[in-house]
JSON list of C-alpha atoms in Angstrom, two decimals:
[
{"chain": "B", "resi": 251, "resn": "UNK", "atom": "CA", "xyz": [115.13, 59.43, 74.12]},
{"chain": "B", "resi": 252, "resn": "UNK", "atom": "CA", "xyz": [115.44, 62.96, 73.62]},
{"chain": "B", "resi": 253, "resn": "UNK", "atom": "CA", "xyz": [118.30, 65.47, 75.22]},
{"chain": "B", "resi": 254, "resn": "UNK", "atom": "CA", "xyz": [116.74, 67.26, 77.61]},
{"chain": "B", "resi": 255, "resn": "UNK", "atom": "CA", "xyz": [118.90, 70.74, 78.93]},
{"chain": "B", "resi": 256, "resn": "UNK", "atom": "CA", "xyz": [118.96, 70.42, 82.75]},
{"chain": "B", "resi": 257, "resn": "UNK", "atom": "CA", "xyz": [121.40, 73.31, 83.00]},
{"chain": "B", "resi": 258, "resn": "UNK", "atom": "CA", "xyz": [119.02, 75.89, 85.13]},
{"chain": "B", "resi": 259, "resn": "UNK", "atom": "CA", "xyz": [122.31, 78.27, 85.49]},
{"chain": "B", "resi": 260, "resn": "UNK", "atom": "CA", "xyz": [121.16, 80.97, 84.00]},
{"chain": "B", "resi": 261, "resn": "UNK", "atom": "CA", "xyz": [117.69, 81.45, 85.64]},
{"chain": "B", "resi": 262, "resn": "UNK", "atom": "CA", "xyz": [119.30, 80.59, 89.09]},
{"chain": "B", "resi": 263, "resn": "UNK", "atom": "CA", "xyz": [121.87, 83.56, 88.54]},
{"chain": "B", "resi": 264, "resn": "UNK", "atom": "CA", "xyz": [119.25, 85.83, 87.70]},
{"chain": "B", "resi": 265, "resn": "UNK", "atom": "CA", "xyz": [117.15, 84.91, 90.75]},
{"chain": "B", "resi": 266, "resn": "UNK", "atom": "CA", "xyz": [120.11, 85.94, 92.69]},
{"chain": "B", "resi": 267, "resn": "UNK", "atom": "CA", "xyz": [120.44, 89.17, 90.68]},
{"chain": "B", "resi": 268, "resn": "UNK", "atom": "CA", "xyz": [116.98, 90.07, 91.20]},
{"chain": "B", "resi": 269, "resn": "UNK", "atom": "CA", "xyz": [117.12, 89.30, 95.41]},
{"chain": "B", "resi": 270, "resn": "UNK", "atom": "CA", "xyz": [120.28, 91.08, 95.79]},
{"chain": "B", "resi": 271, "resn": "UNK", "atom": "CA", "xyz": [118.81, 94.04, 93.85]},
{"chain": "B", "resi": 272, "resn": "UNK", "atom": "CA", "xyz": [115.80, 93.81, 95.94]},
{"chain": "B", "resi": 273, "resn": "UNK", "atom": "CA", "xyz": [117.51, 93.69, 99.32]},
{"chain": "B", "resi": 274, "resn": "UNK", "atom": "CA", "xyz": [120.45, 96.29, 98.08]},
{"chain": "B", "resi": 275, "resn": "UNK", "atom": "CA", "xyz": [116.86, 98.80, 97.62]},
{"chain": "B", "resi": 276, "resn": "UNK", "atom": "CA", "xyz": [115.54, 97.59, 100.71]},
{"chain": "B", "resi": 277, "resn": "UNK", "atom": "CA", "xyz": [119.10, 98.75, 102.62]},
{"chain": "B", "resi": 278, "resn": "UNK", "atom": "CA", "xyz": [119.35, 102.00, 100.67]},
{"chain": "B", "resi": 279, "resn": "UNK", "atom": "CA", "xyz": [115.24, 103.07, 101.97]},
{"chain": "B", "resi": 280, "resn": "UNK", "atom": "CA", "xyz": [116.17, 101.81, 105.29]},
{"chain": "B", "resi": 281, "resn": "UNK", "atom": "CA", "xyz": [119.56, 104.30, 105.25]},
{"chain": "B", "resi": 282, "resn": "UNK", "atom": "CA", "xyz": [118.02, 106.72, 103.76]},
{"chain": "B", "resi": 283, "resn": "UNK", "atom": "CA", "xyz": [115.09, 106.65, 106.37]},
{"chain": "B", "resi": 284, "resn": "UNK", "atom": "CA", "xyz": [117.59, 107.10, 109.53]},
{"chain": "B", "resi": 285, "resn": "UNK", "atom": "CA", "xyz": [119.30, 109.71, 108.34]},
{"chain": "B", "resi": 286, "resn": "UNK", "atom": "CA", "xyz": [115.90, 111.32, 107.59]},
{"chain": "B", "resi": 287, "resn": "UNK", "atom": "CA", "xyz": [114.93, 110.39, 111.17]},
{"chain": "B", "resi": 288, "resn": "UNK", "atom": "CA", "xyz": [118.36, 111.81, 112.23]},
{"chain": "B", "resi": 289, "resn": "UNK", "atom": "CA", "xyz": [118.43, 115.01, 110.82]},
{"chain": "B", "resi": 290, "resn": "UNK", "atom": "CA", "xyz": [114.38, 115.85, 112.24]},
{"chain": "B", "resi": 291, "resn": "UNK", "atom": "CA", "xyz": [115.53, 114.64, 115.66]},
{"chain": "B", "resi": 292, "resn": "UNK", "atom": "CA", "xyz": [118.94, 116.81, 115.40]},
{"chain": "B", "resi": 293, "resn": "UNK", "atom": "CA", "xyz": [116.71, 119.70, 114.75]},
{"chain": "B", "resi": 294, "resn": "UNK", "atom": "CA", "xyz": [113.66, 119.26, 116.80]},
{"chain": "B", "resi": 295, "resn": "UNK", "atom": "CA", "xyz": [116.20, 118.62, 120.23]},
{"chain": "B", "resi": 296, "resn": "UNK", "atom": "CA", "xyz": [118.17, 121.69, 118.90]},
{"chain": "B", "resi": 297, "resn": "UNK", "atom": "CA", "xyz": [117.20, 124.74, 120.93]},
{"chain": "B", "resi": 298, "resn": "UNK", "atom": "CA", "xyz": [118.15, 127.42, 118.71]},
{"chain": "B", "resi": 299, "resn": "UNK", "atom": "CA", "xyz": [116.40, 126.24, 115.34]},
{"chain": "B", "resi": 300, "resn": "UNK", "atom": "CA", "xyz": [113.72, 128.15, 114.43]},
{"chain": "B", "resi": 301, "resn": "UNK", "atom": "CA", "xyz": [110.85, 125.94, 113.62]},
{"chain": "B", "resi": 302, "resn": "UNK", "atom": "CA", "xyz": [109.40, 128.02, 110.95]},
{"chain": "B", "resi": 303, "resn": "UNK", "atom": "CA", "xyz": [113.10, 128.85, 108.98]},
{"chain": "B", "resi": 304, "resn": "UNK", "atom": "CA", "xyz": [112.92, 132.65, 109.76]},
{"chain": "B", "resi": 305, "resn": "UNK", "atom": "CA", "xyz": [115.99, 132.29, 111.88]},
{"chain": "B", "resi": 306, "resn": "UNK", "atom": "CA", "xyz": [117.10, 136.26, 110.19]},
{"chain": "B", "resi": 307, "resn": "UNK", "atom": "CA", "xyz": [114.11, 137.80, 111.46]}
]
């Protein structure tokens, strides 16, 4: 009967790799998103930004 390798290891660790990549990308959009979101809401609720960025004129 032949030897057959049942030792899956290696694909099972790079599974993992690949999902942990994927959701470390997914938390770094998401982040990157709020601050975005932040940062326009800090502005628009500010009352002395200038809307157009002539704020010397």
């Amino acid at each position: 009967m032949p030897i057959v390798d049942t030792d899956y290891s290696a694909y099972v660790n790079a599974t993992y790799l690949i999902a942990m990549g994927a959701l470390a990308a997914a938390l770094a959009w998401s982040a990157l998103r709020l601050m975005r979101a932040r940062r326009k809401l800090d502005e628009a609720e500010n009352p002395d930004s200038d809307p157009s960025g002539d704020a010397d004129q």
